[in-house]
Amino acid sequence: MTDLDFEPPYLFPDYRATQMRAPRHELVRLPDEWFHQRRGPAFGRVPVSPGDADLTRQHRGEPLGERIILTGRVLDSDGRPVRHTLVEVWQANAAGRYVDPADTHPAPLDPNFTGAGRCLTDDAGVYRFVTVKPGAYPWRNHPNAWRPAHVHFSLFGPQLASRLVTQMYFPGDPLIPFDPILNSIADARGRDLLVARFDPETTEPEWALAYRWDVVLRGRDATPSES
Amino acid sequence: MTIPTPSQTVGPFFGFALPFEGDAHAVPPGSDGAVRIEGQVFDGAGEPVPDAIVEISDGDQFARCGTDREGAFHFTVRQTPHFDVLVFARGLLRHLATRLYLPEANLDGDSLLQMVEPERRHTLIASASEGGLRFDIHLQGDHETVFIQL
Ligand SMILES: [Fe+2]
């Protein structure tokens, strides 16, 4: 395992919802082979079809917004590609509104955009989605609180310790310095790991901008046998 | 660059994306050896957590269930001595991990339970209830579930 670790704390009072939800007892530390190195969840029942990776083609028409390609590699803690692992994404539409009924932000829904996608990484650990750039949206954490534009990611990987749910942000977003969720990660190097890079090479002329974001999961592919 | 990508909260708006058809049933209800596990997720004030999603796994079994307004979730799994359980929720910057033991499992000398204060061990053991098993998850508070450092 690596020495550097930029995980956010469970309790981060500036993100108010942590106050009643962060455990207060110390978490129990176990030898890695008891829990962390156990085989990750068998996600095979989760339905994934090729069309699920293109969020702009899930309805009759094309969604409004800036069309983007979102791609990158999923690596294990040794830097090796994590092949054929499940990647799930979800996001707000270009106006900053989720289709989720729990979202009451008075921005328009887009009848041509749901904002949920799935894919498996390929033999090189690469995932690739086509979507639109999500909008910023307000939340009630503090006065005038707005989330920077982000895409939610869920990844599995080879071991239980590999499981990761996180958020990907866009470079140059002026809301980033004000966001308690991203800034719960104390070290700027850790926050930078969640910001995608504009990728001119992958950008397709006359069609879509591209952003590249690589993900490193804990754990490695050679799962030791369990005791 | 092999620094693990940091975690961020699942947020409140995953309900249209993470659930899938039959997600709560690792095995079909009523199949051989199947058992229903149900429970609720509570916060430090004892309030139900309606925006959590719980995953349970063991070997080839995997199930996922978002909580409802009462913080309730349920699974159908094939019985095995214990399961790994992950909890994601708005307000959890990183998911929580715990272990669920079946009540009839032989727990004497279980090496994980030995590492937990005796008075908190019960938070890891499901109890028999009508129609299956019950396993509540307390994120915080007097009944706080024992969670595993990731
Ligand atoms: Fe979000």
Short mmCIF file of C-alpha atoms in Angstrom, two decimals, chain A residues 2 4-10 12 15 17-31 34-36 38-43 45-47 75-79 88-91 98-100 102-103 114-116 118 137 147 152 154 156 160 163-167 169 179 181-182 184-185 190 193-194 213-218, chain B residues 1-27 42-46 48-52 55-64 82-86 88-99 111-112 115-117 120 139-142 144-150:
data_model
loop_
_atom_site.label_atom_id
_atom_site.label_comp_id
_atom_site.label_asym_id
_atom_site.label_seq_id
_atom_site.Cartn_x
_atom_site.Cartn_y
_atom_site.Cartn_z
CA THR A 2 1.02 3.57 -0.50
CA LEU A 4 0.17 8.88 0.88
CA ASP A 5 -3.48 8.88 1.78
CA PHE A 6 -5.79 11.78 1.14
CA GLU A 7 -9.10 10.34 2.29
CA PRO A 8 -11.53 12.83 3.83
CA PRO A 9 -12.43 12.42 7.51
CA TYR A 10 -15.86 11.10 8.46
CA PHE A 12 -16.10 17.48 8.79
CA TYR A 15 -20.32 19.74 5.72
CA ALA A 17 -24.66 16.40 7.35
CA THR A 18 -21.53 14.72 8.71
CA GLN A 19 -22.27 15.94 12.22
CA MET A 20 -24.98 13.41 13.03
CA ARG A 21 -23.76 10.69 10.71
CA ALA A 22 -20.02 10.36 11.34
CA PRO A 23 -19.24 7.53 13.77
CA ARG A 24 -17.72 8.74 17.03
CA HIS A 25 -16.11 5.49 18.13
CA GLU A 26 -12.73 4.62 16.78
CA LEU A 27 -13.07 2.26 13.81
CA VAL A 28 -11.70 -1.23 14.39
CA ARG A 29 -8.42 -1.92 12.63
CA LEU A 30 -8.17 -5.38 11.12
CA PRO A 31 -5.33 -7.17 9.38
CA TRP A 34 -9.48 -10.32 7.18
CA PHE A 35 -11.46 -7.72 5.31
CA HIS A 36 -9.64 -5.48 2.85
CA ARG A 38 -11.45 -10.26 0.55
CA ARG A 39 -12.91 -10.47 -2.92
CA GLY A 40 -14.87 -7.40 -3.92
CA PRO A 41 -18.61 -7.57 -4.53
CA ALA A 42 -19.63 -9.77 -7.47
CA PHE A 43 -21.37 -7.05 -9.46
CA ARG A 45 -26.06 -8.99 -11.69
CA VAL A 46 -25.89 -5.25 -12.37
CA PRO A 47 -27.21 -4.87 -15.92
CA LEU A 75 -5.70 1.41 -11.96
CA ASP A 76 -4.98 -0.69 -8.89
CA SER A 77 -2.59 0.30 -6.12
CA ASP A 78 0.32 -1.12 -8.13
CA GLY A 79 -0.59 1.08 -11.09
CA GLU A 88 -21.34 3.73 -12.63
CA VAL A 89 -21.89 7.47 -13.10
CA TRP A 90 -24.69 9.87 -12.32
CA GLN A 91 -25.03 13.62 -12.61
CA TYR A 98 -31.19 15.88 -11.24
CA VAL A 99 -34.09 13.77 -12.45
CA ASP A 100 -34.14 12.35 -8.91
CA ALA A 102 -35.61 14.31 -4.19
CA ASP A 103 -34.14 17.23 -6.15
CA THR A 114 -31.58 11.14 -17.38
CA GLY A 115 -27.98 11.45 -16.27
CA ALA A 116 -27.16 7.87 -15.28
CA ARG A 118 -22.75 2.37 -16.65
CA TYR A 137 -26.60 23.48 -8.28
CA ARG A 147 -21.91 22.61 -5.57
CA HIS A 152 -20.64 11.05 -9.31
CA SER A 154 -19.03 4.38 -8.30
CA PHE A 156 -15.77 -1.79 -7.72
CA LEU A 160 -13.42 -5.16 -0.83
CA ARG A 163 -14.77 -0.17 -3.59
CA LEU A 164 -14.94 3.56 -4.25
CA VAL A 165 -17.72 6.10 -4.52
CA THR A 166 -16.49 9.59 -5.32
CA GLN A 167 -17.04 12.70 -7.42
CA TYR A 169 -14.83 17.85 -10.83
CA ASP A 179 -17.14 23.58 -1.62
CA ILE A 181 -17.36 18.45 0.30
CA LEU A 182 -14.26 18.68 -1.89
CA SER A 184 -12.98 18.03 3.35
CA ILE A 185 -9.81 16.65 1.75
CA GLY A 190 -5.69 14.99 -2.76
CA LEU A 193 -6.84 13.91 -7.79
CA LEU A 194 -10.58 14.55 -8.17
CA TRP A 213 -9.72 11.48 -15.35
CA ASP A 214 -7.83 8.45 -14.07
CA VAL A 215 -8.87 6.58 -10.94
CA VAL A 216 -6.63 4.61 -8.58
CA LEU A 217 -8.36 1.96 -6.49
CA ARG A 218 -6.95 0.42 -3.34
CA MET B 1 0.82 8.02 -9.38
CA THR B 2 -0.60 5.22 -7.33
CA ILE B 3 -2.13 7.37 -4.61
CA PRO B 4 -5.65 6.06 -4.13
CA THR B 5 -8.33 8.37 -5.46
CA PRO B 6 -10.07 9.90 -2.44
CA SER B 7 -13.69 9.20 -1.64
CA GLN B 8 -16.58 11.68 -1.75
CA THR B 9 -20.11 11.32 -0.49
CA VAL B 10 -22.68 9.44 -2.58
CA GLY B 11 -24.87 12.53 -1.98
CA PRO B 12 -28.66 12.51 -1.82
CA PHE B 13 -29.44 12.01 -5.52
CA PHE B 14 -28.31 8.47 -6.36
CA GLY B 15 -31.81 6.99 -6.31
CA PHE B 16 -32.29 7.13 -10.09
CA ALA B 17 -28.87 5.68 -10.85
CA LEU B 18 -27.58 3.03 -8.45
CA PRO B 19 -30.67 0.85 -7.90
CA PHE B 20 -31.33 -1.84 -10.50
CA GLU B 21 -34.04 -4.40 -10.99
CA GLY B 22 -33.84 -7.09 -8.33
CA ASP B 23 -30.94 -5.29 -6.66
CA ALA B 24 -31.88 -6.37 -3.13
CA HIS B 25 -32.03 -10.07 -3.98
CA ALA B 26 -28.66 -11.79 -4.19
CA VAL B 27 -30.71 -14.97 -4.60
CA PHE B 42 -30.18 5.52 12.01
CA ASP B 43 -28.19 8.70 12.64
CA GLY B 44 -26.75 9.96 15.93
CA ALA B 45 -30.11 11.42 16.98
CA GLY B 46 -31.82 8.09 16.39
CA PRO B 48 -33.89 7.18 10.25
CA VAL B 49 -31.51 7.90 7.38
CA PRO B 50 -33.65 7.97 4.22
CA ASP B 51 -30.81 8.70 1.81
CA ALA B 52 -28.45 5.79 2.39
CA GLU B 55 -24.52 -3.16 -0.05
CA ILE B 56 -24.03 -6.68 1.20
CA SER B 57 -21.64 -9.21 -0.29
CA ASP B 58 -19.98 -12.54 0.22
CA GLY B 59 -18.20 -14.48 -2.50
CA ASP B 60 -20.56 -14.64 -5.46
CA GLN B 61 -23.40 -12.95 -3.60
CA PHE B 62 -24.01 -9.22 -3.99
CA ALA B 63 -27.07 -7.13 -3.24
CA ARG B 64 -27.79 -3.45 -2.92
CA HIS B 82 -21.19 -13.76 7.81
CA PHE B 83 -21.46 -11.02 5.20
CA ASP B 84 -19.52 -7.87 4.44
CA VAL B 85 -21.69 -4.76 4.55
CA LEU B 86 -20.94 -1.33 3.11
CA PHE B 88 -23.09 4.87 1.67
CA ALA B 89 -25.11 7.98 2.54
CA ARG B 90 -25.40 11.70 2.20
CA GLY B 91 -23.19 13.01 4.99
CA LEU B 92 -20.75 10.12 4.76
CA LEU B 93 -17.69 11.51 3.01
CA ARG B 94 -16.44 7.95 2.81
CA HIS B 95 -18.49 4.78 3.01
CA LEU B 96 -18.58 2.72 6.20
CA ALA B 97 -17.81 -0.98 6.36
CA THR B 98 -19.05 -3.52 8.85
CA ARG B 99 -19.71 -7.22 9.13
CA SER B 111 -11.04 -13.49 15.51
CA LEU B 112 -12.80 -10.33 14.37
CA MET B 115 -11.00 -7.37 18.52
CA VAL B 116 -14.22 -5.59 19.50
CA GLU B 117 -15.17 -4.50 23.02
CA ARG B 120 -20.37 -3.64 21.34
CA LEU B 139 -24.06 5.43 12.25
CA GLN B 140 -23.52 7.22 15.57
CA GLY B 141 -24.86 7.36 19.12
CA ASP B 142 -25.35 5.03 22.05
CA GLU B 144 -23.27 2.89 17.28
CA THR B 145 -22.46 -0.06 15.04
CA VAL B 146 -18.88 -1.31 15.05
CA PHE B 147 -17.30 -0.15 11.80
CA ILE B 148 -14.10 -1.38 10.21
CA GLN B 149 -11.28 1.01 9.35
CA LEU B 150 -10.92 0.95 5.57
#
